[in-house]
Amino acid sequence: MKDWGSGIAILCGVLLAGCGDDGRPNKPGPSDVAGAGGEASVGSDAAGGAEDSPASSAAGASAVANEVSADLDADGGAITLSGVTVTVPAGALTEATTLTLMRVGSTVPGYELYSDVFELTANGALFTKPVEVLLDYRGERQLANLFVTSAALPAYSWASTTVTEAAASAQLAAGSRFFVGNGAEYEVTPEMACTRVDVVDGVFSSGRSINLLARVTDCEGRALMTLKGADFVALEDGEPLAQRTVELREPAPLAPFVTLLLDVATLAVAPDETAEAMRSALRSLAGSGQRVGLSLYGDGDTLTELAAPMLDLSPVQAAVDGLASYHLPGKVSHSAYAAVASAVANDTTRLDAFRGRNAGGALGEGFVIWVSASTSSEHKATQHAALATIADAGDRVVAVSLNGPIDPIGNDELFAVPDPSGLHRALLAAVQRVKALVGSTYWLSYCGSKSSGIHAVGARVAGDVFELGRTGEFDATGSLPSCEPATPLTDCSGKQCGGGGCGGCDDTTSQCDGNTGQCVSFCKTEHWCGGQTHPNPNGYAQKCDDTPTATACAEACVNLETNSSHCGSCDTACPAGSSCSGGTCVCSGGSELCDGACVDTSLNSRHCGKCGTACASGEGCFGGKCANACPSGLHGPTLVKVPTPAGGIMCIDSTEVTVGQYADFVKDRAGDASGQIPECAWNLYFAPPEGCGFDASLLSEPLKHPQECVDWCDAAAFCKWAGKRLCGGIDEPHVAIADLADAKKDAWYNACSSGGVNNYPFGNTCNTMPCRLEGYTSSQVPAGYQCQASGAYQGVFDLIGNVEEWVDSCTPYPNSGGTLDGCQIRGGGYSGGGSPASCSFWDQSTARCGAPDPNDRRRRDSAQLRVGFRCCGR
């Protein structure tokens, strides 16, 4: 059992008799050993005037003894002192041993004592059988528990205790100090001589700002809750970061998720005591800001969730009340470790969802309070797999055991009780343990030093002795040197949620707007009628007294001024790409509402310049004007005119943008990153990340190779600078994922497939030779003169091969709060190796003109090898 007691030996100042030169308590007076058969007792006058303890004074004694000794052997015996009896069974000692029982103090920091503190010494002997200690106490029976030290650890630990109205008993394995105290509500004092920092979660920004949610304990697992930023040392790959200041965000953006995991066997053994203990635990957890749920195991092979963890404890309270009528199974299974692992996995799923709906700004931490009344029947391999799952998740598991010990999981505490009456205090002690662990969680922020590669990041507490704990993983590839060592937290200035761990919103009332970093009430976002109570998306009942009364449409309360499904009147829906403002549908991004749809009149050939103005056959719409030729004199590759299935024309770059052409763009912008779309507001630099790209020294003319290692926002910004646009739709800026193989809608596919006719630029039959689909690097553009279409579509090279190409087709990633998009790449690229690419391989993946592999979708902020781009006319 892992000890997490006070960690402080009783100081001489609190001993009744002071200390001698050897550091041990002085004897307050002569002892008188009497009795036969190995028993010893002390008369009331043997104390020599020593100070009375509170317990003994309450008993009415005028004087108390402070020490007694007895010589015992293999036959065993007993030794008593002022309400304490130590019983040594026969066979517990293998040789004659002098046992000494002393009263050594009346206070222990952090504990409410129900008795004095006693010490049993046995000249270093270990007992071969448990020795029972019976100790009178004065206090609340439901809370009374024995605390003992062990031979290995001087700190006090919670012992499995049997409690009557007047006495508490437990078993000792060796000489120990012990006392009876409040076994549910106490504070342990950690030992700063050795500390450990474990990373629970982390958020990293492109500016090398490393933000870590970390739990800090001493090396015995006792919580450290009063540290400051100056107490921490930042670590990178296990080494201290010189001149790196660690800042603390107060309070830490932490949401604890607590699962009460109950073995159904406890309901069979002690139904009433179990339910009452659960109610006490919930009362202790109420108002603590922890999301609490209840699950059962043992009824079949799966976990039964009676109530999911929520801030509102009424569902779990109702579930606890329902335990009295729970139908116990005829045969109980005991897959305990698998059940704990399932509870941890459920917490992980919830934590991911919680982080997502707060745009990454709020982090959670999982705890499982495991209540068991039976041993696990799993195979060892199953146990090991479950333990690996738990360790990987980083959840903390605190165990409560009835009718015998169980193995605790990891570095956590076990509270074992011998009978049902102890469940109450054991479960309260487990709750207290979880509260302490929550209080020892810190939000650390500092600036990393690396600009490439994956690195282990963490922290330790300053000092000579420490254990290296769990670390986080930081991918520094593409990070920018924008983090100021003294102010790593400034990214969250003015934000309530989102960003680099800037916090989260109250699930009961609001959600995070990832664009503004502000918490917005569901009353506003859902346009609920004022004065009514509604179930919000997170499952909480919410009353909206502060919202104006809206209009009832389809049995829902809506705001006709802003509701896109009921804009201006019920059932008047706004078209895709528009929103409702002032009761009118308004298109975004400068587009206009033409024929019931949002249209970009700068490039739509049916509405060129204004609604209803259509271009003639053989013309395209460029900059809001109809023309039969492509614009010329623009930056980058030359635009090539190709026909469209509708009888018009479109323009597309002849090749991929080269290193030299992109360098001209970076030089011309001179660090100015303004003018990008809102989704790219994070993109502060256009230069490719350090360490990404081929070795230019191996190439004869590197400037003529396609530019790699650009993210989607870099590519879009270049095309805008060049007077073009990133290829998307033919008549629209973007192309939907469902339309990526529609030549009437997708510009890139129309050029690649010769208007939807061919599977490949060069025809319908696969032939890898014309296109650059192998090798360790790209080729100069054009990579293959045969890798082009014929007829009206010729002159557009390398749509297949050389490098993959970004296109304007993006959708939000799940659980990202809309802040991170996945954008499509097309056409395949060189393999990064020397093996020839086969038709069977490429035909099944990216080297086709048609709908791309779903895996060829990257985050908008991803900059990788073998990914480049080309532009289309606008």
Short mmCIF file of N, CA, C and O in Angstrom, two decimals, residues 205-208 478-484 662 665-667 669-674 676 680-690 709-718 860-863:
data_model
loop_
_atom_site.label_atom_id
_atom_site.label_comp_id
_atom_site.label_asym_id
_atom_site.label_seq_id
_atom_site.Cartn_x
_atom_site.Cartn_y
_atom_site.Cartn_z
N SER A 205 1.73 26.15 -28.95
CA SER A 205 1.45 27.11 -30.01
C SER A 205 2.58 27.10 -31.03
O SER A 205 3.66 26.58 -30.78
N SER A 206 2.31 27.71 -32.20
CA SER A 206 3.33 27.78 -33.24
C SER A 206 4.48 28.69 -32.83
O SER A 206 5.52 28.69 -33.47
N GLY A 207 4.29 29.46 -31.77
CA GLY A 207 5.34 30.36 -31.31
C GLY A 207 6.20 29.78 -30.22
O GLY A 207 6.79 30.51 -29.45
N ARG A 208 6.28 28.44 -30.13
CA ARG A 208 7.13 27.75 -29.16
C ARG A 208 6.66 27.94 -27.72
O ARG A 208 7.42 27.72 -26.78
N GLY A 478 8.41 23.55 -37.67
CA GLY A 478 7.68 24.70 -38.16
C GLY A 478 7.37 25.74 -37.12
O GLY A 478 6.68 26.73 -37.41
N SER A 479 7.84 25.57 -35.87
CA SER A 479 7.55 26.57 -34.85
C SER A 479 8.32 27.85 -35.13
O SER A 479 9.37 27.85 -35.77
N LEU A 480 7.78 28.94 -34.64
CA LEU A 480 8.32 30.26 -34.96
C LEU A 480 8.93 30.90 -33.71
O LEU A 480 8.43 30.72 -32.61
N PRO A 481 9.98 31.67 -33.87
CA PRO A 481 10.67 32.27 -32.70
C PRO A 481 9.94 33.49 -32.18
O PRO A 481 10.50 34.57 -32.07
N SER A 482 8.64 33.33 -31.84
CA SER A 482 7.85 34.49 -31.42
C SER A 482 7.52 34.49 -29.94
O SER A 482 6.79 35.35 -29.48
N CYS A 483 8.02 33.53 -29.19
CA CYS A 483 7.70 33.42 -27.77
C CYS A 483 8.71 34.22 -26.96
O CYS A 483 9.92 34.00 -27.07
N GLU A 484 8.23 35.14 -26.17
CA GLU A 484 9.10 35.91 -25.29
C GLU A 484 9.27 35.16 -23.98
O GLU A 484 8.27 34.83 -23.32
N TYR A 662 8.42 31.35 -55.31
CA TYR A 662 7.94 31.54 -53.94
C TYR A 662 8.87 32.46 -53.16
O TYR A 662 8.43 33.27 -52.33
N PHE A 665 7.99 36.00 -53.66
CA PHE A 665 6.82 36.36 -52.84
C PHE A 665 7.23 36.68 -51.41
O PHE A 665 6.84 37.71 -50.84
N VAL A 666 8.04 35.82 -50.80
CA VAL A 666 8.46 36.04 -49.41
C VAL A 666 9.25 37.34 -49.29
O VAL A 666 9.07 38.13 -48.35
N LYS A 667 10.12 37.57 -50.27
CA LYS A 667 10.93 38.81 -50.25
C LYS A 667 10.05 40.03 -50.40
O LYS A 667 10.23 41.04 -49.71
N ARG A 669 6.83 40.42 -49.66
CA ARG A 669 5.97 40.67 -48.49
C ARG A 669 6.76 41.18 -47.31
O ARG A 669 6.20 41.84 -46.43
N ALA A 670 8.06 40.88 -47.24
CA ALA A 670 8.96 41.44 -46.22
C ALA A 670 8.38 41.28 -44.81
O ALA A 670 8.43 42.22 -44.00
N GLY A 671 7.82 40.10 -44.51
CA GLY A 671 7.31 39.84 -43.17
C GLY A 671 5.90 40.32 -42.92
O GLY A 671 5.37 40.16 -41.81
N ASP A 672 5.25 40.96 -43.91
CA ASP A 672 3.87 41.43 -43.75
C ASP A 672 2.92 40.29 -44.02
O ASP A 672 2.79 39.82 -45.16
N ALA A 673 2.23 39.82 -42.99
CA ALA A 673 1.32 38.67 -43.13
C ALA A 673 -0.14 39.10 -43.13
O ALA A 673 -1.03 38.27 -42.94
N SER A 674 -0.43 40.37 -43.37
CA SER A 674 -1.80 40.85 -43.34
C SER A 674 -2.55 40.45 -44.60
O SER A 674 -1.97 40.00 -45.58
N GLN A 676 -4.89 38.10 -44.99
CA GLN A 676 -5.30 36.71 -45.13
C GLN A 676 -6.75 36.53 -44.66
O GLN A 676 -7.30 37.37 -43.95
N CYS A 680 -6.95 31.98 -41.44
CA CYS A 680 -5.48 31.98 -41.47
C CYS A 680 -4.89 33.07 -40.58
O CYS A 680 -3.72 33.44 -40.73
N ALA A 681 -5.68 33.59 -39.64
CA ALA A 681 -5.19 34.66 -38.77
C ALA A 681 -3.98 34.23 -37.94
O ALA A 681 -3.17 35.06 -37.53
N TRP A 682 -3.85 32.93 -37.71
CA TRP A 682 -2.72 32.41 -36.93
C TRP A 682 -1.42 32.44 -37.71
O TRP A 682 -0.33 32.35 -37.13
N ASN A 683 -1.48 32.57 -39.05
CA ASN A 683 -0.30 32.42 -39.91
C ASN A 683 0.49 33.73 -39.97
O ASN A 683 0.13 34.66 -40.70
N LEU A 684 1.56 33.81 -39.21
CA LEU A 684 2.31 35.06 -39.08
C LEU A 684 3.53 35.13 -39.98
O LEU A 684 4.12 36.19 -40.13
N TYR A 685 3.95 34.01 -40.55
CA TYR A 685 5.15 33.97 -41.37
C TYR A 685 4.88 33.13 -42.62
O TYR A 685 4.22 32.10 -42.55
N PHE A 686 5.42 33.56 -43.76
CA PHE A 686 5.25 32.82 -45.00
C PHE A 686 6.47 31.96 -45.34
O PHE A 686 6.38 31.07 -46.19
N ALA A 687 7.61 32.23 -44.72
CA ALA A 687 8.81 31.45 -45.02
C ALA A 687 8.60 30.00 -44.59
O ALA A 687 7.99 29.73 -43.55
N PRO A 688 9.09 29.04 -45.40
CA PRO A 688 8.95 27.62 -45.01
C PRO A 688 9.65 27.36 -43.68
O PRO A 688 10.63 28.03 -43.34
N PRO A 689 9.17 26.40 -42.90
CA PRO A 689 9.79 26.11 -41.60
C PRO A 689 11.21 25.60 -41.75
O PRO A 689 11.56 24.95 -42.75
N GLU A 690 12.02 25.87 -40.74
CA GLU A 690 13.39 25.39 -40.74
C GLU A 690 13.42 23.86 -40.75
O GLU A 690 12.60 23.21 -40.12
N CYS A 709 6.82 22.18 -48.50
CA CYS A 709 6.81 22.63 -47.09
C CYS A 709 6.08 23.96 -46.90
O CYS A 709 6.52 24.82 -46.13
N VAL A 710 4.99 24.14 -47.63
CA VAL A 710 4.13 25.31 -47.40
C VAL A 710 2.79 24.81 -46.87
O VAL A 710 2.29 23.77 -47.30
N ASP A 711 2.21 25.55 -45.94
CA ASP A 711 0.88 25.17 -45.47
C ASP A 711 -0.18 25.77 -46.39
O ASP A 711 0.13 26.53 -47.32
N TRP A 712 -1.42 25.43 -46.15
CA TRP A 712 -2.51 25.87 -47.01
C TRP A 712 -2.59 27.39 -47.05
O TRP A 712 -2.81 27.98 -48.12
N CYS A 713 -2.41 28.04 -45.92
CA CYS A 713 -2.52 29.49 -45.85
C CYS A 713 -1.38 30.17 -46.62
O CYS A 713 -1.58 31.23 -47.24
N ASP A 714 -0.18 29.58 -46.59
CA ASP A 714 0.92 30.11 -47.40
C ASP A 714 0.56 30.07 -48.88
O ASP A 714 0.77 31.04 -49.62
N ALA A 715 0.02 28.92 -49.32
CA ALA A 715 -0.33 28.75 -50.73
C ALA A 715 -1.41 29.75 -51.14
O ALA A 715 -1.32 30.39 -52.20
N ALA A 716 -2.45 29.92 -50.32
CA ALA A 716 -3.52 30.85 -50.64
C ALA A 716 -3.01 32.28 -50.70
O ALA A 716 -3.41 33.08 -51.57
N ALA A 717 -2.11 32.63 -49.78
CA ALA A 717 -1.56 33.99 -49.77
C ALA A 717 -0.71 34.27 -51.00
O ALA A 717 -0.74 35.37 -51.57
N PHE A 718 0.08 33.29 -51.45
CA PHE A 718 0.88 33.47 -52.67
C PHE A 718 -0.03 33.73 -53.86
O PHE A 718 0.20 34.65 -54.66
N ARG A 860 -4.94 22.61 -42.03
CA ARG A 860 -4.65 23.84 -42.76
C ARG A 860 -3.27 24.40 -42.40
O ARG A 860 -2.62 25.07 -43.21
N ASP A 861 -2.80 24.12 -41.19
CA ASP A 861 -1.52 24.66 -40.75
C ASP A 861 -0.36 23.68 -40.94
O ASP A 861 0.72 23.87 -40.39
N SER A 862 -0.59 22.61 -41.71
CA SER A 862 0.45 21.59 -41.91
C SER A 862 1.36 21.97 -43.06
O SER A 862 0.91 22.31 -44.16
N ALA A 863 2.68 21.93 -42.82
CA ALA A 863 3.68 22.20 -43.86
C ALA A 863 4.60 20.98 -43.92
O ALA A 863 5.35 20.73 -42.99
#
